[in-house]
PDB file of C-alpha atoms in Angstrom:
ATOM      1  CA  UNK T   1     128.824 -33.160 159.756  1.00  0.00           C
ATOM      2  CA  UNK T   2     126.301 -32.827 156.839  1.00  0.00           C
ATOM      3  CA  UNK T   3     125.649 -33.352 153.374  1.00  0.00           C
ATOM      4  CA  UNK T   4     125.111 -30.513 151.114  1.00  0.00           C
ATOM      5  CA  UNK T   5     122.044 -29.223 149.135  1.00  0.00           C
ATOM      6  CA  UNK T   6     123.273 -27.357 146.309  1.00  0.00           C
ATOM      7  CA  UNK T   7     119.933 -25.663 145.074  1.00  0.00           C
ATOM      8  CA  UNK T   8     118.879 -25.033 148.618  1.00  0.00           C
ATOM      9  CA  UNK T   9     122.030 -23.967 149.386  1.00  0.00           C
ATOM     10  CA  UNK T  10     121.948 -21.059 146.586  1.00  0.00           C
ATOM     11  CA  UNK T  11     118.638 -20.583 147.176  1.00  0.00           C
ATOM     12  CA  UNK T  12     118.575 -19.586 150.611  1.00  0.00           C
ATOM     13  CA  UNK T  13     121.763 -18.040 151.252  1.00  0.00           C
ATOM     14  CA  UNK T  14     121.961 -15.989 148.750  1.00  0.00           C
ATOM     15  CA  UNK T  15     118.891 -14.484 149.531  1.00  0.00           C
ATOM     16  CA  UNK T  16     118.306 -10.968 151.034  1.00  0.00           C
ATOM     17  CA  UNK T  17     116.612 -11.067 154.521  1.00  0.00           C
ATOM     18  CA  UNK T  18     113.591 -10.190 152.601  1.00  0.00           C
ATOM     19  CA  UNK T  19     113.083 -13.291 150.492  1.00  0.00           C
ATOM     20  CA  UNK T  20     110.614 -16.215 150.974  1.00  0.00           C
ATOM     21  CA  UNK T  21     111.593 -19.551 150.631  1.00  0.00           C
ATOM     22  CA  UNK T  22     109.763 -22.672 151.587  1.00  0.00           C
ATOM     23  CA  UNK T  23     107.602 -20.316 153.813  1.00  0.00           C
ATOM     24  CA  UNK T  24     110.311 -19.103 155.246  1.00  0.00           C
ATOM     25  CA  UNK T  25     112.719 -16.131 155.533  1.00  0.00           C
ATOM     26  CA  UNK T  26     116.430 -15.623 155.218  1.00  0.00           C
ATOM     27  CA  UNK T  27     117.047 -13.010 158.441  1.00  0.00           C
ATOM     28  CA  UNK T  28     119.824 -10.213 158.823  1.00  0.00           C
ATOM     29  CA  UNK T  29     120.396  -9.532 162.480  1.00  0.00           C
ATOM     30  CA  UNK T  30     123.294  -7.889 164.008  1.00  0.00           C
ATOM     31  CA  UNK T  31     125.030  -8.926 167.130  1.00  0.00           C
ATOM     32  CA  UNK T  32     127.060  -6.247 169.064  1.00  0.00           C
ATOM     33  CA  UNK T  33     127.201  -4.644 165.351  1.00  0.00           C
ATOM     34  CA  UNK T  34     128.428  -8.011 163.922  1.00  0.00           C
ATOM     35  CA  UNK T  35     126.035  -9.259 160.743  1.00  0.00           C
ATOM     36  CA  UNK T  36     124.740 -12.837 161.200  1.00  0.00           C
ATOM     37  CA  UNK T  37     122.248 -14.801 158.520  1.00  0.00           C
ATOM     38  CA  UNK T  38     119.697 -16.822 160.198  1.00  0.00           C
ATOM     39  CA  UNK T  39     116.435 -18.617 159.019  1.00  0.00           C
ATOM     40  CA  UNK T  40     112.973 -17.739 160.383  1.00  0.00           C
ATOM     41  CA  UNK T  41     109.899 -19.995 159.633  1.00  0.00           C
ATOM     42  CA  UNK T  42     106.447 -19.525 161.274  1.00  0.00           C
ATOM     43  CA  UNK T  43     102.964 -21.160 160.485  1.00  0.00           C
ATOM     44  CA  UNK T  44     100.823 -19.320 162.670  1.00  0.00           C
ATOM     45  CA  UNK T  45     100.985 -15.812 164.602  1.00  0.00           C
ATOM     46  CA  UNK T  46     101.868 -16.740 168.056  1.00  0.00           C
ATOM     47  CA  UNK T  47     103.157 -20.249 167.564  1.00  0.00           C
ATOM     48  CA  UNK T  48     105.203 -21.830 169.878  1.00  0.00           C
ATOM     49  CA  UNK T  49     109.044 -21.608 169.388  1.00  0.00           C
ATOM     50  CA  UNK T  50     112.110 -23.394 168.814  1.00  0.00           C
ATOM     51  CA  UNK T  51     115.529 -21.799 168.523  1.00  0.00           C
ATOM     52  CA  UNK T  52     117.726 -24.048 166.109  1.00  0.00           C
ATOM     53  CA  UNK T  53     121.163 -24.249 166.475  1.00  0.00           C
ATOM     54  CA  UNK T  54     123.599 -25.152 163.613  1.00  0.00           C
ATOM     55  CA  UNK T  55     126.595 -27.842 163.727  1.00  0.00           C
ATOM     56  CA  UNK T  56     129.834 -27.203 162.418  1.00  0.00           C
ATOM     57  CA  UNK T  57     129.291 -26.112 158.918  1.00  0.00           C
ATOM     58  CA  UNK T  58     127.375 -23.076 159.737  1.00  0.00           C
ATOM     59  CA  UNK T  59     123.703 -22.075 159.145  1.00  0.00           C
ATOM     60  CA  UNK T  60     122.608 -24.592 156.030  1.00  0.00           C
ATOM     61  CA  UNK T  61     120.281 -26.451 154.311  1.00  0.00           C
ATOM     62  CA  UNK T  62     119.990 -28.969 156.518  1.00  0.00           C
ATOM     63  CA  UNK T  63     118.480 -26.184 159.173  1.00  0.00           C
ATOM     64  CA  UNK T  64     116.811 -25.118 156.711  1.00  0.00           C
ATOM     65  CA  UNK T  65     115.163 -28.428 156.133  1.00  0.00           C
ATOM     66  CA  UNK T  66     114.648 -28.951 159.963  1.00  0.00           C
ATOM     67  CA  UNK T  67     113.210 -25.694 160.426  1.00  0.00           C
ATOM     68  CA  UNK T  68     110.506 -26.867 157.460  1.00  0.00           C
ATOM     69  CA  UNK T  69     109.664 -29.840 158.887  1.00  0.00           C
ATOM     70  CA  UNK T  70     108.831 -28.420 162.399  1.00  0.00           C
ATOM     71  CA  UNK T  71     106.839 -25.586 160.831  1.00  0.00           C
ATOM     72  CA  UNK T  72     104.578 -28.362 159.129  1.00  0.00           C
ATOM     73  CA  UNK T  73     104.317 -29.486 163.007  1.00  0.00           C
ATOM     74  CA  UNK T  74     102.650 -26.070 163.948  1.00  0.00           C
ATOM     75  CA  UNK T  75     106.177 -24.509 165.339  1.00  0.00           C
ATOM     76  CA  UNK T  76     107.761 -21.612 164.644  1.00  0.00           C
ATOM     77  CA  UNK T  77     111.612 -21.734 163.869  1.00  0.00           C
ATOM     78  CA  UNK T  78     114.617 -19.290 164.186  1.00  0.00           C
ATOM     79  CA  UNK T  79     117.060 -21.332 163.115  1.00  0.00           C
ATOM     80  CA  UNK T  80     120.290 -19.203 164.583  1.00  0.00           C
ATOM     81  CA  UNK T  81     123.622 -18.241 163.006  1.00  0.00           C
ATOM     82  CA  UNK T  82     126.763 -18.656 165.489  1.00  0.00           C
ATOM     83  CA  UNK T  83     129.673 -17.977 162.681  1.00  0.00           C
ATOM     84  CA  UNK T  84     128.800 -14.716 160.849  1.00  0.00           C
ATOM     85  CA  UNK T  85     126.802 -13.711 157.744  1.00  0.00           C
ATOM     86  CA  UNK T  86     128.372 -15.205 154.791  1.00  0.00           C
ATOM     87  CA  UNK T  87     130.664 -17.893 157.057  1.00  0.00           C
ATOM     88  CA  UNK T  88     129.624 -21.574 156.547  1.00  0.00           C
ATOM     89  CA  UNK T  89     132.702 -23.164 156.642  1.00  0.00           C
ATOM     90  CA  UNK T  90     133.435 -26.480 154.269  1.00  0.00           C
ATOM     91  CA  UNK T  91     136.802 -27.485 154.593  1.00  0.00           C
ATOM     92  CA  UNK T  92     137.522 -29.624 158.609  1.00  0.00           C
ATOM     93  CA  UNK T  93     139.901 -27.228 159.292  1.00  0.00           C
ATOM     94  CA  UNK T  94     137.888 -24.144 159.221  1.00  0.00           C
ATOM     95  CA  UNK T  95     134.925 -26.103 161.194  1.00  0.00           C
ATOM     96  CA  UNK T  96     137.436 -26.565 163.870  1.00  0.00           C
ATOM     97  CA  UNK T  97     138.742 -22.942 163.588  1.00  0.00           C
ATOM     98  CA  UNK T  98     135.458 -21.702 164.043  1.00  0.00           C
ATOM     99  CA  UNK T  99     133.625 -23.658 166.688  1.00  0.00           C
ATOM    100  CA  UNK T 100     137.092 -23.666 168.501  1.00  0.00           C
ATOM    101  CA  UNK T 101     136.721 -19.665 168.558  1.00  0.00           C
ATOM    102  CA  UNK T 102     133.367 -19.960 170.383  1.00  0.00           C
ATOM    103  CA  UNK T 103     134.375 -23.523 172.923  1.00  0.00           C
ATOM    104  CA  UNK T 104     137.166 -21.025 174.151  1.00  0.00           C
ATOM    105  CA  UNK T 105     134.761 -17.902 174.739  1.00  0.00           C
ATOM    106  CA  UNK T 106     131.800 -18.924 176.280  1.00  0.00           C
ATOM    107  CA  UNK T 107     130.387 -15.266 177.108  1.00  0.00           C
ATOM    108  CA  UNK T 108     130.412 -14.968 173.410  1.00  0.00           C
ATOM    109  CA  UNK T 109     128.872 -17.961 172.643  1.00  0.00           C
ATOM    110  CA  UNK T 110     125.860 -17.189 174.907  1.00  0.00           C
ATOM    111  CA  UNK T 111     125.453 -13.907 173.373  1.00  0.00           C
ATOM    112  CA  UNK T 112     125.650 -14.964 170.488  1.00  0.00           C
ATOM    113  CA  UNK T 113     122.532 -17.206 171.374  1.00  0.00           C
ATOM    114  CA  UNK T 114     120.792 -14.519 173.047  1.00  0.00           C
ATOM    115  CA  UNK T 115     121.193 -12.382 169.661  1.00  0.00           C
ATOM    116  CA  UNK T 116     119.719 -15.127 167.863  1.00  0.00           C
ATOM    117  CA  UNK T 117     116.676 -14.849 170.274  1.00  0.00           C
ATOM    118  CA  UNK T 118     116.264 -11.111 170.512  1.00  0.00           C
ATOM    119  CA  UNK T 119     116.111 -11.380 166.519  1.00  0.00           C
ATOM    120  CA  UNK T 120     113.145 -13.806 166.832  1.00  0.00           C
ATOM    121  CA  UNK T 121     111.572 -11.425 169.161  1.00  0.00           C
ATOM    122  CA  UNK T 122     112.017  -9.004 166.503  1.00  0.00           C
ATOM    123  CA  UNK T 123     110.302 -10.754 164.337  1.00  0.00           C
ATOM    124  CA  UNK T 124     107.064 -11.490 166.428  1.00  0.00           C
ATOM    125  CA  UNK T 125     108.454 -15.045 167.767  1.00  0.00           C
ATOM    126  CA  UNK T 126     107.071 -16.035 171.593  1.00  0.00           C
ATOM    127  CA  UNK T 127     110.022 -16.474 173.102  1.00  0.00           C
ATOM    128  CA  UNK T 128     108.535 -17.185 176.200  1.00  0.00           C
ATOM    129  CA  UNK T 129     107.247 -20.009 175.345  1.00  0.00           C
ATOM    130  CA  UNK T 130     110.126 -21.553 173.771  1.00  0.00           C
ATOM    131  CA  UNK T 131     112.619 -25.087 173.311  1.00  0.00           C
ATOM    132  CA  UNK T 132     116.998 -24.655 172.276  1.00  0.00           C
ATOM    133  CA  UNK T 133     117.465 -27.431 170.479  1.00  0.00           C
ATOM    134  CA  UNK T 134     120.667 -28.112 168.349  1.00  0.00           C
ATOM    135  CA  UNK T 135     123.104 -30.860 166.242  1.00  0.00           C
ATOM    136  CA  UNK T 136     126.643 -31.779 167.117  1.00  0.00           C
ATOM    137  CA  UNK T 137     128.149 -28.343 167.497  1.00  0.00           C
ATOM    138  CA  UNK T 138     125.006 -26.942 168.216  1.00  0.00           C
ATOM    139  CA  UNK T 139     124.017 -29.551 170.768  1.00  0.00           C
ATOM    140  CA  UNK T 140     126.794 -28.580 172.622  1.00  0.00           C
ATOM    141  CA  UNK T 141     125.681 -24.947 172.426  1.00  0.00           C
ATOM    142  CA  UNK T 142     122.473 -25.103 173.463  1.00  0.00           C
ATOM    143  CA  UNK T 143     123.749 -27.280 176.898  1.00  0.00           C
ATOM    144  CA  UNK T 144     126.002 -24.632 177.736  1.00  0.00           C
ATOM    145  CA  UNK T 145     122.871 -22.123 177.243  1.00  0.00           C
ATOM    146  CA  UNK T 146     121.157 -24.206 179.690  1.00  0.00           C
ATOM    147  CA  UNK T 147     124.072 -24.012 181.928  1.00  0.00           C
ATOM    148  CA  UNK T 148     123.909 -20.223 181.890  1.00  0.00           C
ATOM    149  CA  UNK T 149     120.393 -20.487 183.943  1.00  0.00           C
ATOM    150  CA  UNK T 150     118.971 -19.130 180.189  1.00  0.00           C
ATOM    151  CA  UNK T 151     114.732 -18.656 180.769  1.00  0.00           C
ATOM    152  CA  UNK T 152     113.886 -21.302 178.011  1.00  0.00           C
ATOM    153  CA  UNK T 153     111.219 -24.320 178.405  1.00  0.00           C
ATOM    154  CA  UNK T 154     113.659 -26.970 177.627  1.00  0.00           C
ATOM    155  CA  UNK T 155     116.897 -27.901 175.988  1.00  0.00           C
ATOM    156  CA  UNK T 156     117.536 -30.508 173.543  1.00  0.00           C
ATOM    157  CA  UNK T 157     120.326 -31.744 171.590  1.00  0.00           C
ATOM    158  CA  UNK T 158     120.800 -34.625 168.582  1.00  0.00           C
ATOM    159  CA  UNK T 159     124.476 -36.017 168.884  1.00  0.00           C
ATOM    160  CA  UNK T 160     125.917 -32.743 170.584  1.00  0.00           C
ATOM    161  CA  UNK T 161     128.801 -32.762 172.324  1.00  0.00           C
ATOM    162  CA  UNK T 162     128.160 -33.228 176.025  1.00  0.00           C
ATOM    163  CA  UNK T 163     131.407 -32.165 178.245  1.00  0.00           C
ATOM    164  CA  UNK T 164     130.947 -28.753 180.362  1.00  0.00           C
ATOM    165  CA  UNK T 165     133.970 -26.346 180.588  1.00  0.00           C
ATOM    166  CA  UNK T 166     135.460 -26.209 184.447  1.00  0.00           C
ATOM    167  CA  UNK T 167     133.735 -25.202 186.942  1.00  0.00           C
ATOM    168  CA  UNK T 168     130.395 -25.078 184.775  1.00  0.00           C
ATOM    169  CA  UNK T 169     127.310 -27.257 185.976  1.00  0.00           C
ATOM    170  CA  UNK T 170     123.486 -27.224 185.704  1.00  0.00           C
ATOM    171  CA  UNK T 171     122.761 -24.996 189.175  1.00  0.00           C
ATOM    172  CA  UNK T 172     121.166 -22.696 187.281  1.00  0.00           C
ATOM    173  CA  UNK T 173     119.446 -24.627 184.561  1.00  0.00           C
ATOM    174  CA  UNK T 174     115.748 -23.678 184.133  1.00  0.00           C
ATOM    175  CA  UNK T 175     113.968 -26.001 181.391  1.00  0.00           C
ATOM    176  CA  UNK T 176     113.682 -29.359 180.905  1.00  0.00           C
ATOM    177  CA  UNK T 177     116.531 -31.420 178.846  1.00  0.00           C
ATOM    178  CA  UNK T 178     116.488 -34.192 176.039  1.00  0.00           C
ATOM    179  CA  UNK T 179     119.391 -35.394 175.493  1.00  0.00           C
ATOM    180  CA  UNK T 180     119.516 -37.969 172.045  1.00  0.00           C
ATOM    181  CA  UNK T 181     122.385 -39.624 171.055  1.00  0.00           C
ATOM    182  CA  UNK T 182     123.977 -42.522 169.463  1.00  0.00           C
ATOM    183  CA  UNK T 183     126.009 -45.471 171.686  1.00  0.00           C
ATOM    184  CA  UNK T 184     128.018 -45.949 168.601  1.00  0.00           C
ATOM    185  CA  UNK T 185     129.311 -42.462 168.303  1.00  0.00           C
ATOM    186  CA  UNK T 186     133.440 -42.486 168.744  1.00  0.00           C
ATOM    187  CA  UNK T 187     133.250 -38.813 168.707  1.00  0.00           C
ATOM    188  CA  UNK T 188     131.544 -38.278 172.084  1.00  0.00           C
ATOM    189  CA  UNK T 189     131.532 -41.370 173.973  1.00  0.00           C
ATOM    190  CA  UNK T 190     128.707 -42.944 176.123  1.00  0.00           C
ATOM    191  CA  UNK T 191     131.601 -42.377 178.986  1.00  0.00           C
ATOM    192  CA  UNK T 192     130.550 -38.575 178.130  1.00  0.00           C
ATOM    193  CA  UNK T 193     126.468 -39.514 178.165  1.00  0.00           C
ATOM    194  CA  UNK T 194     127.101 -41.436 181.879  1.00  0.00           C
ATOM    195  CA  UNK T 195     129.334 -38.120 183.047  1.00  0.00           C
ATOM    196  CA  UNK T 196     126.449 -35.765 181.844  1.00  0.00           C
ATOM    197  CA  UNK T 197     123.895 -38.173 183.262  1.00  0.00           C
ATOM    198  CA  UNK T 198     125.661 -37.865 186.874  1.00  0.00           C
ATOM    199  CA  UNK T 199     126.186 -34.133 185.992  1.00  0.00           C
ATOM    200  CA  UNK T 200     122.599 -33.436 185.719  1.00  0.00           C
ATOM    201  CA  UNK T 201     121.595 -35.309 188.474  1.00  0.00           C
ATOM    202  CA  UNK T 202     123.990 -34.288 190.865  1.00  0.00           C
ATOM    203  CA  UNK T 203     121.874 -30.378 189.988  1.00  0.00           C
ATOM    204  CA  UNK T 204     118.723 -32.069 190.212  1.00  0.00           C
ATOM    205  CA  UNK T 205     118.011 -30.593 186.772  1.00  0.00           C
ATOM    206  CA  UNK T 206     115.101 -32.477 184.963  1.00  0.00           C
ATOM    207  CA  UNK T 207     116.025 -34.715 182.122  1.00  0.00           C
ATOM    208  CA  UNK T 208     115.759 -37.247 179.874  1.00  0.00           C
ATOM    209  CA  UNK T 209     118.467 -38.880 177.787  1.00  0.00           C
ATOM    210  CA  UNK T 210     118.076 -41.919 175.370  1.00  0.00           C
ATOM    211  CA  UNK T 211     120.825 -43.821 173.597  1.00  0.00           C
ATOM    212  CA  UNK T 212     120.306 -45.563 170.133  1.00  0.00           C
ATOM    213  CA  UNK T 213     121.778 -48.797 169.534  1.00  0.00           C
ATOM    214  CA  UNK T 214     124.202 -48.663 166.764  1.00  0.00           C
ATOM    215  CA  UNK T 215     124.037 -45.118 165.817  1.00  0.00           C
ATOM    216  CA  UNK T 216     127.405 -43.211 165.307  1.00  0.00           C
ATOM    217  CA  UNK T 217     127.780 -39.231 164.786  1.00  0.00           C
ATOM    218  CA  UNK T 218     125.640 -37.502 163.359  1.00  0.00           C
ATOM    219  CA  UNK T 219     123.163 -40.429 162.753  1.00  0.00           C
ATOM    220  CA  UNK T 220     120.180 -37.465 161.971  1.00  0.00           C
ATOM    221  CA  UNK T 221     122.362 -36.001 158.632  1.00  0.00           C
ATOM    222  CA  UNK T 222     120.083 -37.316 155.750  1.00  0.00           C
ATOM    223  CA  UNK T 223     122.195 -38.209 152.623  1.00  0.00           C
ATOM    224  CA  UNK T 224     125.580 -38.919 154.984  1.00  0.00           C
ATOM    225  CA  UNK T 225     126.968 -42.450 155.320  1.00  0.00           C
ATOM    226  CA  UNK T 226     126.676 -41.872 158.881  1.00  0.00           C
ATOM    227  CA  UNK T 227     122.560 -41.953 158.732  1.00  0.00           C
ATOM    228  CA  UNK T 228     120.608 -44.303 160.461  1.00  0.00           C
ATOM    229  CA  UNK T 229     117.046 -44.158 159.797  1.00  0.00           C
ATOM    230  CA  UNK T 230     115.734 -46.044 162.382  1.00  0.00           C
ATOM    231  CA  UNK T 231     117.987 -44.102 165.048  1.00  0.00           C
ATOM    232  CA  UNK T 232     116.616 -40.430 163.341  1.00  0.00           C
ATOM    233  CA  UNK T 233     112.844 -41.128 162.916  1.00  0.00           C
ATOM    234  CA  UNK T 234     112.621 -42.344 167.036  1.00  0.00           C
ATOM    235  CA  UNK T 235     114.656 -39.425 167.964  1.00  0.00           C
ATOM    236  CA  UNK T 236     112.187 -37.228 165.448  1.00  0.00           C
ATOM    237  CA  UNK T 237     109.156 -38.645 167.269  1.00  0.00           C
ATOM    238  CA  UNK T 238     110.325 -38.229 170.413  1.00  0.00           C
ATOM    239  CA  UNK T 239     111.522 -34.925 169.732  1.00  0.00           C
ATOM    240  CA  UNK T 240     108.103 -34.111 168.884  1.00  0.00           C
ATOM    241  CA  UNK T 241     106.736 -35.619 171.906  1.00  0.00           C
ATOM    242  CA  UNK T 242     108.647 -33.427 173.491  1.00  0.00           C
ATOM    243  CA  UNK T 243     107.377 -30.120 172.012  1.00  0.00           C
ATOM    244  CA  UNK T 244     104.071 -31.385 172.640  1.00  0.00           C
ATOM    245  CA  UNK T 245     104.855 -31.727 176.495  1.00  0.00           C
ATOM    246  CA  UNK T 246     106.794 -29.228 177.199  1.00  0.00           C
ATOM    247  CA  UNK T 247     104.864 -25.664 175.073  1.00  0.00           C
ATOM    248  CA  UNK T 248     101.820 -24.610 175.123  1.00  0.00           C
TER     249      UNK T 248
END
């Protein structure tokens, strides 16, 4: 869940892929022939990477704004589109329609992914040298990339939803994992943070997960009633702690 930035809103997505925009670019890419609208930032040639992955309104602002601020770090950002060019959902019911569509078709959610990262490639990103990271929805994307043994440096997720399908585990995962969330989120329990916790070490996949006292949902969403700022400027730093470690 997020708050919405009018004038960024209009700005950005109404853009052609050609436009600049806080030193960034609105991206078309096509996926299996399907058009997607995704976000591309970069501050250097050859800068490190990290794929962003939207929650359940869609490709935003908010991204947007994420994307910025790790571009001012030294990273460049794809920041992915998972519903469709033109698709950012704003009543609940069409969230739920939409990320529903992808939590019931996995292969299609990880393709989806993987077009979002052949589209950085195309535009000069290292993708070798790269970090998933993601919000609510996207959290919960970017784990299930990790699941699918994807080549990435590590894995991170802000309040993402933490359950694996049947029969899914982390076997195959390859990077490293943050996991930060909130013990005050309703939505996906600290029952769901132990299960993942036993999940991933069951795999022996390397991780790291931290809990914030008092932080519900969605506790990163500046503007929301849900933000905490405490809870979002540790996970921030760590976050970038992270980066630090984990590309070169």
């Amino acid at each position: 869940m997020k708050t919405t930035y009018t004038f960024l809103l209009i700005l950005f997505f109404t853009a052609t892929a050609t436009t600049a925009a806080a030193g960034g670019q609105v991206v078309a890419y096509d996926v299996k022939g399907e058009a997607f609208e995704g976000y591309f930032t970069s501050p250097a040639d050859n800068a490190p990477l990290v794929l962003l992955i939207h929650d359940w309104d869609g490709l935003t602002d908010y991204e947007v704004k994420r994307a910025d601020m790790l571009a001012e770090k030294g990273y460049a950002v794809f920041a992915a589109d998972l519903f469709g060019a033109g698709v950012r959902p704003t009543e609940v019911k069409d969230k739920r329609q939409h990320t529903g569509e992808l939590y019931k078709d996995r292969e299609r959610m990880r393709s989806l992914i993987v077009g979002a990262l052949d589209a950085a490639r195309a535009r000069g990103a290292r993708v070798n040298n790269a970090v998933a990271m993601g919000y609510c929805f996207g959290g919960a994307a970017v784990l299930e990339f990790a699941r699918s043994g994807a080549d990435m440096k590590g894995f991170v997720t802000f309040h993402g939803g933490l359950s694996a399908p049947e029969g899914q585990d982390y076997g195959k995962t390859r990077g490293k994992l943050l996991i930060l969330h909130g013990t005050a989120d309703t939505n996906i329990t600290m029952d769901h943070f132990a299960m993942l916790a036993n999940a991933l070490e069951e795999k022996g996949a390397p991780h790291e997960m931290i809990a914030y006292g008092g932080a519900p949902h969605a506790f990163t969403v500046f503007g929301s009633d849900r933000y905490r700022k405490d809870a979002d400027e540790k996970s921030w730093k760590r976050f970038g702690e992270f980066l630090e470690e984990t590309l070169r």
